Amino acid sequence: PELRRGRRYLACWLGLMGPQDRLDMALHAVAHLVHELRRSDCHFAFVGDGDAREAAQRLAGELGVADHVSFPGWAEEEAAFTYLSTADIGLEPNLEDIVSPVKGMEYMAFGLPFVAFDVTETRALAGDAAVYAPPGDVAAFAKLLDDLLTDEPRRRRMGEAGRRRVEHSVAWDHQQDAYL
């Protein structure tokens, strides 16, 4: 409950915070969700550290969503797993078309559905485990968050689809021959 900060839902972003991770896009989506869609029942945890963390914290304040987000810093494995197993939705605001989203794999391993931008590698990896906004469209990203928060059965189906993808195709056991 403490990770949700008194709110019904928890959305999570997890990883090393670099400029390419587009935390700014995720925060703009949070601002749209809170200010335009009037959704206030979700807390957003940006778990990690890196070059983009300070700028993201400042942006959260500038956008008026600092009370809806937290930046708990780098999390060791147990704490990271606690965030992922507690969250209702994952966030993947990556806009790079050719990058396999590692955090997407982590979300899927935990049965966590996620919202992403519709870029080639993210869609190829996640399939039905994610919902996709047009690249860079933060209003659409926010709307997808809103829709998923409202639809618990859909979140469950998506989480199960992601977990199956990990178990049957994405896990190391299925990839090792190609890499070795």
XYZ file of N, CA, C and O in Angstrom:
720
model
N 0.806 -1.232 0.000
C 0.000 0.000 0.000
C 0.837 1.278 0.000
O 0.453 2.259 -0.621
N 1.993 1.253 0.657
C 2.800 2.476 0.732
C 3.339 2.891 -0.639
O 3.568 4.076 -0.884
N 3.503 1.946 -1.553
C 3.976 2.299 -2.895
C 2.908 3.045 -3.688
O 3.223 3.838 -4.570
N 1.658 2.811 -3.364
C 0.542 3.469 -4.055
C 0.295 4.885 -3.527
O -0.476 5.635 -4.113
N 0.934 5.225 -2.417
C 0.837 6.570 -1.828
C -0.612 7.023 -1.621
O -0.975 8.156 -1.934
N -1.456 6.110 -1.111
C -2.835 6.467 -0.803
C -3.773 6.438 -1.998
O -4.948 6.764 -1.868
N -3.268 6.046 -3.151
C -4.114 5.999 -4.340
C -4.484 4.547 -4.664
O -3.816 3.609 -4.247
N -5.532 4.397 -5.424
C -6.035 3.055 -5.758
C -5.083 2.284 -6.669
O -4.931 1.074 -6.555
N -4.468 2.981 -7.623
C -3.634 2.332 -8.628
C -2.191 2.808 -8.556
O -1.902 3.898 -8.076
N -1.319 1.960 -9.101
C 0.094 2.296 -9.219
C 0.536 2.007 -10.649
O 0.339 0.906 -11.163
N 1.124 3.014 -11.285
C 1.789 2.832 -12.573
C 3.277 2.962 -12.321
O 3.718 3.775 -11.499
N 4.065 2.163 -13.027
C 5.493 2.097 -12.727
C 6.325 2.229 -13.996
O 5.989 1.668 -15.041
N 7.401 2.976 -13.887
C 8.467 3.032 -14.878
C 9.708 2.590 -14.136
O 9.962 3.041 -13.019
N 10.507 1.705 -14.722
C 11.664 1.151 -14.021
C 12.865 1.114 -14.952
O 12.753 0.628 -16.077
N 13.979 1.652 -14.509
C 15.181 1.528 -15.305
C 16.209 2.608 -15.065
O 16.088 3.437 -14.163
N 17.218 2.602 -15.924
C 18.257 3.613 -15.915
C 17.708 4.817 -16.672
O 17.237 4.683 -17.796
N 17.735 5.975 -16.064
C 17.076 7.167 -16.603
C 18.011 7.978 -17.490
O 18.776 8.802 -17.016
N 17.906 7.738 -18.777
C 18.679 8.511 -19.742
C 17.747 9.337 -20.608
O 16.534 9.094 -20.636
N 18.276 10.307 -21.332
C 17.433 11.151 -22.185
C 16.643 10.345 -23.215
O 15.521 10.700 -23.571
N 17.227 9.242 -23.706
C 16.559 8.415 -24.702
C 15.327 7.699 -24.150
O 14.485 7.237 -24.919
N 15.185 7.635 -22.843
C 14.055 6.933 -22.229
C 12.770 7.744 -22.250
O 11.703 7.220 -21.949
N 12.869 9.006 -22.543
C 11.726 9.904 -22.736
C 10.786 9.973 -21.524
O 9.566 9.935 -21.651
N 11.396 10.116 -20.359
C 10.604 10.347 -19.156
C 9.742 11.590 -19.312
O 8.644 11.665 -18.754
N 10.236 12.558 -20.090
C 9.458 13.768 -20.324
C 8.115 13.452 -20.970
O 7.083 14.009 -20.592
N 8.109 12.516 -21.918
C 6.861 12.129 -22.578
C 5.902 11.466 -21.581
O 4.707 11.747 -21.584
N 6.442 10.602 -20.743
C 5.606 9.945 -19.737
C 5.018 10.976 -18.778
O 3.835 10.905 -18.421
N 5.818 11.943 -18.366
C 5.325 12.963 -17.434
C 4.282 13.867 -18.089
O 3.304 14.261 -17.440
N 4.447 14.185 -19.344
C 3.421 14.954 -20.050
C 2.124 14.152 -20.138
O 1.029 14.715 -20.014
N 2.234 12.830 -20.331
C 1.037 11.976 -20.347
C 0.368 11.959 -18.972
O -0.857 12.029 -18.867
N 1.171 11.893 -17.914
C 0.620 11.945 -16.556
C -0.115 13.274 -16.354
O -1.235 13.300 -15.828
N 0.499 14.365 -16.791
C -0.142 15.681 -16.650
C -1.459 15.730 -17.414
O -2.454 16.262 -16.917
N -1.493 15.156 -18.599
C -2.737 15.127 -19.380
C -3.795 14.290 -18.657
O -4.960 14.691 -18.565
N -3.375 13.161 -18.129
C -4.297 12.285 -17.401
C -4.885 12.999 -16.182
O -6.092 12.943 -15.937
N -4.040 13.699 -15.452
C -4.464 14.366 -14.220
C -5.258 15.642 -14.514
O -6.345 15.837 -13.969
N -4.745 16.493 -15.382
C -5.356 17.812 -15.596
C -6.479 17.818 -16.633
O -7.466 18.534 -16.459
N -6.325 17.060 -17.697
C -7.333 17.075 -18.766
C -8.387 15.995 -18.575
O -9.575 16.242 -18.756
N -7.957 14.790 -18.227
C -8.900 13.680 -18.054
C -9.416 13.587 -16.617
O -10.271 12.758 -16.326
N -8.864 14.428 -15.740
C -9.314 14.527 -14.342
C -9.214 13.202 -13.587
O -10.057 12.883 -12.764
N -8.146 12.470 -13.833
C -7.938 11.196 -13.145
C -6.955 11.433 -12.013
O -5.834 11.880 -12.239
N -7.348 11.128 -10.783
C -6.460 11.393 -9.650
C -6.261 10.169 -8.756
O -5.730 10.285 -7.663
N -6.668 8.986 -9.236
C -6.600 7.796 -8.397
C -5.393 6.899 -8.683
O -5.354 5.743 -8.282
N -4.388 7.432 -9.380
C -3.208 6.636 -9.715
C -1.943 7.373 -9.281
O -1.815 8.584 -9.482
N -1.030 6.627 -8.695
C 0.294 7.155 -8.373
C 1.267 6.609 -9.417
O 1.136 5.470 -9.873
N 2.250 7.410 -9.797
C 3.231 7.041 -10.804
C 4.613 7.024 -10.176
O 5.106 8.060 -9.741
N 5.213 5.841 -10.124
C 6.554 5.693 -9.554
C 7.558 5.548 -10.686
O 7.443 4.645 -11.520
N 8.528 6.445 -10.725
C 9.626 6.387 -11.683
C 10.836 5.882 -10.906
O 11.505 6.655 -10.221
N 11.054 4.584 -10.998
C 12.043 3.902 -10.172
C 13.341 3.766 -10.958
O 13.373 3.118 -12.008
N 14.384 4.392 -10.469
C 15.678 4.315 -11.122
C 16.461 5.583 -10.891
O 16.057 6.464 -10.132
N 17.573 5.670 -11.575
C 18.432 6.841 -11.463
C 19.174 7.002 -12.782
O 19.188 6.088 -13.605
N 19.758 8.162 -12.965
C 20.520 8.413 -14.173
C 20.504 9.882 -14.540
O 19.972 10.725 -13.813
N 21.079 10.183 -15.691
C 21.262 11.563 -16.136
C 19.962 12.341 -16.274
O 19.961 13.565 -16.148
N 18.861 11.675 -16.551
C 17.593 12.372 -16.796
C 16.723 12.532 -15.545
O 15.669 13.160 -15.612
N 17.163 12.013 -14.428
C 16.316 12.038 -13.236
C 16.013 13.454 -12.742
O 14.852 13.788 -12.480
N 17.032 14.285 -12.584
C 16.806 15.642 -12.064
C 15.875 16.442 -12.957
O 14.963 17.122 -12.478
N 16.088 16.364 -14.251
C 15.227 17.094 -15.195
C 13.788 16.579 -15.112
O 12.834 17.366 -15.176
N 13.618 15.276 -14.948
C 12.275 14.705 -14.839
C 11.586 15.180 -13.558
O 10.394 15.508 -13.573
N 12.317 15.249 -12.474
C 11.742 15.738 -11.222
C 11.317 17.202 -11.353
O 10.240 17.571 -10.890
N 12.158 18.005 -11.987
C 11.797 19.414 -12.216
C 10.559 19.517 -13.092
O 9.648 20.303 -12.810
N 10.519 18.723 -14.151
C 9.385 18.755 -15.068
C 8.091 18.359 -14.358
O 7.048 18.974 -14.589
N 8.146 17.379 -13.485
C 6.950 16.982 -12.726
C 6.406 18.166 -11.939
O 5.186 18.391 -11.898
N 7.285 18.958 -11.338
C 6.858 20.152 -10.622
C 6.277 21.194 -11.555
O 5.226 21.777 -11.280
N 6.954 21.430 -12.678
C 6.478 22.421 -13.646
C 5.112 22.051 -14.221
O 4.294 22.932 -14.507
N 4.870 20.760 -14.389
C 3.595 20.292 -14.952
C 2.488 20.178 -13.900
O 1.347 19.854 -14.237
N 2.834 20.414 -12.651
C 1.833 20.349 -11.581
C 1.397 18.947 -11.214
O 0.269 18.732 -10.780
N 2.306 17.967 -11.377
C 1.952 16.586 -11.041
C 2.887 15.984 -9.988
O 2.863 14.777 -9.765
N 3.667 16.828 -9.327
C 4.641 16.320 -8.355
C 3.980 15.499 -7.247
O 4.588 14.557 -6.735
N 2.743 15.814 -6.904
C 2.071 15.039 -5.858
C 1.484 13.728 -6.396
O 0.970 12.917 -5.628
N 1.581 13.489 -7.691
C 1.101 12.241 -8.297
C 2.240 11.312 -8.675
O 1.997 10.190 -9.107
N 3.480 11.798 -8.560
C 4.627 10.992 -8.964
C 5.662 10.924 -7.847
O 5.714 11.786 -6.973
N 6.460 9.866 -7.901
C 7.600 9.757 -6.996
C 8.800 9.272 -7.793
O 8.654 8.634 -8.839
N 9.958 9.604 -7.288
C 11.233 9.207 -7.873
C 12.052 8.572 -6.752
O 12.923 9.215 -6.175
N 11.760 7.309 -6.409
C 12.407 6.703 -5.248
C 13.881 6.362 -5.432
O 14.528 5.931 -4.484
N 14.430 6.577 -6.625
C 15.841 6.283 -6.843
C 16.057 4.857 -7.306
O 15.120 4.137 -7.651
N 17.335 4.492 -7.325
C 17.699 3.161 -7.778
C 17.176 2.135 -6.787
O 17.265 2.321 -5.582
N 16.638 1.045 -7.291
C 16.094 -0.005 -6.430
C 16.891 -1.286 -6.636
O 17.114 -1.708 -7.777
N 17.303 -1.874 -5.545
C 17.927 -3.198 -5.629
C 16.864 -4.192 -6.080
O 15.669 -3.895 -6.089
N 17.288 -5.392 -6.427
C 16.398 -6.383 -7.034
C 15.094 -6.591 -6.262
O 14.015 -6.556 -6.833
N 15.173 -6.811 -4.963
C 13.960 -7.084 -4.185
C 12.978 -5.913 -4.229
O 11.774 -6.107 -4.413
N 13.485 -4.711 -4.092
C 12.615 -3.529 -4.144
C 12.037 -3.345 -5.546
O 10.852 -3.027 -5.701
N 12.854 -3.555 -6.578
C 12.359 -3.450 -7.960
C 11.253 -4.474 -8.194
O 10.205 -4.153 -8.774
N 11.463 -5.690 -7.726
C 10.450 -6.731 -7.892
C 9.174 -6.380 -7.127
O 8.065 -6.680 -7.576
N 9.314 -5.732 -5.985
C 8.136 -5.323 -5.222
C 7.337 -4.279 -5.991
O 6.110 -4.349 -6.065
N 8.022 -3.306 -6.582
C 7.318 -2.319 -7.406
C 6.594 -3.000 -8.561
O 5.416 -2.736 -8.814
N 7.292 -3.878 -9.277
C 6.691 -4.516 -10.448
C 5.533 -5.430 -10.079
O 4.551 -5.520 -10.819
N 5.621 -6.100 -8.950
C 4.532 -7.001 -8.567
C 3.361 -6.254 -7.923
O 2.272 -6.803 -7.813
N 3.572 -5.010 -7.536
C 2.514 -4.195 -6.943
C 1.789 -3.362 -7.994
O 0.601 -3.090 -7.880
N 2.507 -2.964 -9.033
C 1.954 -2.050 -10.038
C 0.786 -2.667 -10.797
O 0.683 -3.877 -10.958
N -0.079 -1.778 -11.287
C -1.214 -2.170 -12.123
C -0.892 -2.007 -13.604
O -1.450 -2.701 -14.453
N 0.010 -1.069 -13.917
C 0.356 -0.745 -15.294
C 1.822 -0.330 -15.346
O 2.318 0.361 -14.458
N 2.500 -0.712 -16.419
C 3.847 -0.257 -16.683
C 3.833 0.852 -17.722
O 2.890 0.969 -18.513
N 4.874 1.654 -17.715
C 5.018 2.767 -18.662
C 6.258 2.548 -19.513
O 7.342 2.319 -18.975
N 6.107 2.648 -20.832
C 7.241 2.534 -21.745
C 7.146 3.630 -22.803
O 6.598 3.428 -23.874
N 7.669 4.830 -22.472
C 7.555 5.958 -23.396
C 8.670 6.045 -24.450
O 8.817 7.061 -25.118
N 9.426 4.983 -24.630
C 10.504 4.951 -25.609
C 9.981 5.285 -27.010
O 8.916 4.825 -27.416
N 10.747 6.072 -27.735
C 10.378 6.426 -29.115
C 11.376 5.890 -30.145
O 11.251 6.174 -31.327
N 12.354 5.106 -29.706
C 13.360 4.588 -30.624
C 12.839 3.315 -31.289
O 12.560 2.323 -30.632
N 12.743 3.373 -32.593
C 12.140 2.299 -33.369
C 12.932 0.999 -33.354
O 12.363 -0.076 -33.485
N 14.247 1.075 -33.204
C 15.076 -0.123 -33.346
C 15.609 -0.670 -32.020
O 16.463 -1.540 -32.015
N 15.096 -0.184 -30.910
C 15.593 -0.609 -29.600
C 14.598 -1.568 -28.957
O 13.412 -1.269 -28.829
N 15.092 -2.745 -28.557
C 14.240 -3.682 -27.822
C 14.057 -3.158 -26.411
O 15.035 -2.918 -25.704
N 12.829 -2.976 -25.979
C 12.578 -2.369 -24.671
C 12.763 -3.372 -23.527
O 11.892 -4.183 -23.241
N 13.907 -3.291 -22.872
C 14.206 -4.202 -21.769
C 13.136 -4.095 -20.685
O 12.677 -5.102 -20.152
N 12.712 -2.868 -20.375
C 11.706 -2.745 -19.312
C 10.404 -3.420 -19.726
O 9.685 -3.943 -18.905
N 10.096 -3.451 -21.020
C 8.913 -4.175 -21.493
C 9.010 -5.654 -21.156
O 8.039 -6.275 -20.736
N 10.200 -6.226 -21.327
C 10.401 -7.632 -20.973
C 10.198 -7.846 -19.477
O 9.610 -8.844 -19.055
N 10.700 -6.903 -18.690
C 10.533 -7.015 -17.241
C 9.056 -6.922 -16.869
O 8.567 -7.701 -16.038
N 8.343 -5.981 -17.473
C 6.903 -5.877 -17.203
C 6.207 -7.187 -17.541
O 5.387 -7.699 -16.777
N 6.515 -7.727 -18.712
C 5.866 -8.957 -19.155
C 6.180 -10.121 -18.221
O 5.303 -10.935 -17.931
N 7.409 -10.210 -17.756
C 7.787 -11.292 -16.840
C 6.959 -11.245 -15.559
O 6.686 -12.278 -14.946
N 6.541 -10.042 -15.168
C 5.732 -9.881 -13.962
C 4.242 -9.870 -14.263
O 3.427 -9.606 -13.377
N 3.870 -10.138 -15.511
C 2.456 -10.142 -15.868
C 1.847 -8.752 -15.792
O 0.655 -8.602 -15.518
N 2.659 -7.740 -16.058
C 2.227 -6.353 -15.935
C 1.946 -5.770 -17.327
O 2.850 -5.653 -18.152
N 0.695 -5.424 -17.611
C 0.399 -4.797 -18.897
C 1.039 -3.420 -18.945
O 1.277 -2.811 -17.908
N 1.310 -2.932 -20.161
C 1.927 -1.617 -20.216
C 1.450 -0.808 -21.407
O 0.926 -1.335 -22.376
N 1.633 0.502 -21.254
C 1.308 1.462 -22.302
C 2.620 1.895 -22.936
O 3.595 2.185 -22.231
N 2.635 1.921 -24.267
C 3.851 2.254 -24.999
C 3.493 3.075 -26.230
O 2.333 3.146 -26.633
N 4.517 3.653 -26.815
C 4.338 4.258 -28.124
C 4.510 3.155 -29.164
O 5.248 2.191 -28.950
N 3.840 3.285 -30.273
C 3.825 2.263 -31.307
C 5.087 2.360 -32.157
O 5.099 2.975 -33.221
N 6.142 1.735 -31.656
C 7.400 1.651 -32.393
C 7.694 0.179 -32.662
O 7.255 -0.699 -31.911
N 8.420 -0.080 -33.721
C 8.574 -1.424 -34.274
C 8.999 -2.471 -33.254
O 8.335 -3.500 -33.099
N 10.112 -2.256 -32.575
C 10.629 -3.288 -31.669
C 9.741 -3.500 -30.449
O 9.619 -4.613 -29.960
N 9.120 -2.447 -29.953
C 8.234 -2.601 -28.802
C 7.039 -3.464 -29.188
O 6.667 -4.392 -28.472
N 6.433 -3.184 -30.327
C 5.286 -3.977 -30.773
C 5.707 -5.423 -31.049
O 4.992 -6.362 -30.691
N 6.865 -5.621 -31.675
C 7.335 -6.977 -31.972
C 7.552 -7.771 -30.690
O 7.238 -8.959 -30.628
N 8.080 -7.130 -29.671
C 8.323 -7.809 -28.402
C 7.026 -8.076 -27.641
O 6.765 -9.189 -27.210
N 6.214 -7.058 -27.480
C 5.093 -7.134 -26.539
C 3.815 -7.707 -27.130
O 3.033 -8.316 -26.394
N 3.557 -7.489 -28.388
C 2.304 -7.991 -28.952
C 1.112 -7.501 -28.147
O 0.963 -6.299 -27.907
N 0.282 -8.427 -27.685
C -0.940 -8.106 -26.943
C -0.707 -7.756 -25.473
O -1.672 -7.535 -24.743
N 0.542 -7.720 -25.038
C 0.836 -7.390 -23.642
C 0.849 -5.883 -23.399
O 0.930 -5.441 -22.260
N 0.777 -5.112 -24.475
C 0.816 -3.646 -24.364
C -0.283 -3.045 -25.233
O -0.830 -3.704 -26.114
N -0.579 -1.785 -24.956
C -1.415 -0.975 -25.841
C -0.534 0.144 -26.353
O 0.409 0.566 -25.675
N -0.839 0.623 -27.550
C 0.092 1.483 -28.264
C -0.527 2.796 -28.690
O -1.557 2.816 -29.372
N 0.143 3.873 -28.327
C -0.237 5.213 -28.773
C 0.619 5.577 -29.980
O 1.757 5.107 -30.100
N 0.103 6.415 -30.870
C 0.955 6.889 -31.960
C 2.209 7.540 -31.374
O 2.138 8.226 -30.348
N 3.363 7.311 -32.001
C 4.614 7.847 -31.456
C 4.537 9.349 -31.158
O 4.164 10.149 -32.014
N 4.843 9.684 -29.906
C 4.879 11.075 -29.476
C 3.547 11.675 -29.067
O 3.500 12.799 -28.589
N 2.457 10.956 -29.210
C 1.124 11.473 -28.895
C 0.817 11.239 -27.412
O 0.264 10.203 -27.032
N 1.172 12.215 -26.573
C 1.005 12.047 -25.125
C -0.465 12.014 -24.721
O -0.825 11.352 -23.741
N -1.337 12.702 -25.446
C -2.772 12.653 -25.121
C -3.308 11.245 -25.352
O -4.083 10.727 -24.538
N -2.892 10.604 -26.438
C -3.324 9.226 -26.703
C -2.734 8.273 -25.670
O -3.416 7.341 -25.210
N -1.482 8.502 -25.278
C -0.833 7.686 -24.248
C -1.643 7.793 -22.946
O -1.950 6.784 -22.302
N -2.018 9.020 -22.578
C -2.798 9.250 -21.361
C -4.169 8.582 -21.453
O -4.650 7.998 -20.485
N -4.801 8.658 -22.609
C -6.118 8.043 -22.796
C -6.032 6.529 -22.639
O -6.906 5.895 -22.044
N -4.958 5.933 -23.166
C -4.766 4.495 -23.002
C -4.559 4.131 -21.532
O -5.067 3.107 -21.060
N -3.811 4.966 -20.812
C -3.667 4.750 -19.365
C -5.031 4.786 -18.685
O -5.364 3.906 -17.879
N -5.805 5.801 -19.009
C -7.135 5.956 -18.430
C -8.003 4.737 -18.728
O -8.650 4.186 -17.839
N -8.008 4.313 -19.982
C -8.813 3.155 -20.384
C -8.401 1.902 -19.630
O -9.252 1.143 -19.155
N -7.096 1.670 -19.515
C -6.626 0.465 -18.827
C -6.892 0.502 -17.334
O -7.214 -0.523 -16.732
N -6.754 1.663 -16.736
C -7.049 1.763 -15.303
C -8.510 1.407 -15.033
O -8.832 0.832 -13.992
N -9.363 1.721 -15.967
C -10.793 1.470 -15.810
C -11.168 0.018 -16.095
O -12.212 -0.438 -15.642
N -10.327 -0.716 -16.793
C -10.682 -2.058 -17.278
C -9.780 -3.135 -16.685
O -8.844 -3.608 -17.333
N -10.088 -3.556 -15.478
C -9.276 -4.552 -14.781
C -9.228 -5.886 -15.526
O -8.148 -6.482 -15.634
N -10.333 -6.400 -16.081
C -10.231 -7.665 -16.831
C -9.276 -7.571 -18.030
O -8.528 -8.507 -18.310
N -9.274 -6.441 -18.708
C -8.352 -6.263 -19.833
C -6.916 -6.231 -19.342
O -6.022 -6.833 -19.966
N -6.656 -5.546 -18.243
C -5.302 -5.533 -17.677
C -4.849 -6.956 -17.360
O -3.718 -7.343 -17.650
N -5.730 -7.735 -16.781
C -5.395 -9.117 -16.426
C -5.082 -9.938 -17.684
O -4.078 -10.652 -17.738
N -5.904 -9.818 -18.717
C -5.663 -10.559 -19.964
C -4.331 -10.153 -20.601
O -3.573 -11.001 -21.067
N -4.076 -8.859 -20.615
C -2.824 -8.375 -21.194
C -1.616 -8.869 -20.394
O -0.602 -9.269 -20.970
N -1.735 -8.829 -19.075
C -0.652 -9.320 -18.222
C -0.385 -10.793 -18.457
O 0.768 -11.227 -18.544
N -1.451 -11.569 -18.599
C -1.302 -13.005 -18.867
C -0.667 -13.235 -20.238
O 0.175 -14.119 -20.399
N -1.056 -12.434 -21.217
C -0.471 -12.556 -22.564
C 1.021 -12.268 -22.524
O 1.825 -12.971 -23.154
N 1.415 -11.246 -21.774
C 2.828 -10.913 -21.656
C 3.612 -12.004 -20.964
O 4.714 -12.375 -21.400
N 3.057 -12.521 -19.904
C 3.727 -13.590 -19.160
C 3.910 -14.819 -20.062
O 4.968 -15.452 -20.070
N 2.880 -15.160 -20.847
C 2.991 -16.289 -21.772
C 4.094 -16.046 -22.809
O 4.844 -16.964 -23.144
N 4.174 -14.817 -23.320
C 5.222 -14.510 -24.313
C 6.607 -14.716 -23.704
O 7.504 -15.238 -24.367
N 6.775 -14.309 -22.459
C 8.069 -14.521 -21.804
C 8.331 -16.014 -21.661
O 9.407 -16.512 -22.019
N 7.363 -16.738 -21.153
C 7.550 -18.166 -20.897
C 7.765 -18.983 -22.163
O 8.517 -19.963 -22.151
N 7.146 -18.580 -23.277
C 7.174 -19.409 -24.486
C 8.082 -18.901 -25.598
O 8.345 -19.640 -26.545
N 8.560 -17.651 -25.520
C 9.417 -17.192 -26.610
C 10.506 -16.202 -26.216
O 11.562 -16.198 -26.831
N 10.293 -15.364 -25.235
C 11.245 -14.290 -24.941
C 12.306 -14.700 -23.922
O 13.430 -14.203 -23.964
N 11.991 -15.609 -23.035
C 12.929 -16.008 -21.976
C 14.233 -16.538 -22.569
O 14.276 -17.054 -23.694
N 15.289 -16.425 -21.805
C 16.618 -16.840 -22.239
C 16.627 -18.270 -22.769
O 17.300 -18.571 -23.762
N 15.886 -19.159 -22.153
C 15.848 -20.551 -22.603
C 15.481 -20.661 -24.078
O 15.914 -21.585 -24.763
N 14.675 -19.727 -24.566
C 14.243 -19.756 -25.959
C 15.135 -18.926 -26.872
O 15.052 -19.057 -28.098
N 15.963 -18.082 -26.305
C 16.806 -17.184 -27.091
C 18.275 -17.573 -27.119
O 19.015 -17.154 -27.998
N 18.698 -18.392 -26.174
C 20.136 -18.629 -25.987
C 20.823 -19.218 -27.207
O 21.965 -18.827 -27.510
N 20.201 -20.130 -27.922
C 20.874 -20.739 -29.076
C 21.251 -19.691 -30.115
O 22.359 -19.707 -30.651
N 20.343 -18.777 -30.402
C 20.626 -17.742 -31.392
C 21.768 -16.834 -30.930
O 22.602 -16.422 -31.751
N 21.823 -16.545 -29.633
C 22.865 -15.657 -29.140
C 24.207 -16.358 -28.945
O 25.249 -15.760 -29.128
N 24.151 -17.613 -28.562
C 25.402 -18.352 -28.338
C 26.017 -18.794 -29.643
O 27.195 -18.900 -29.818
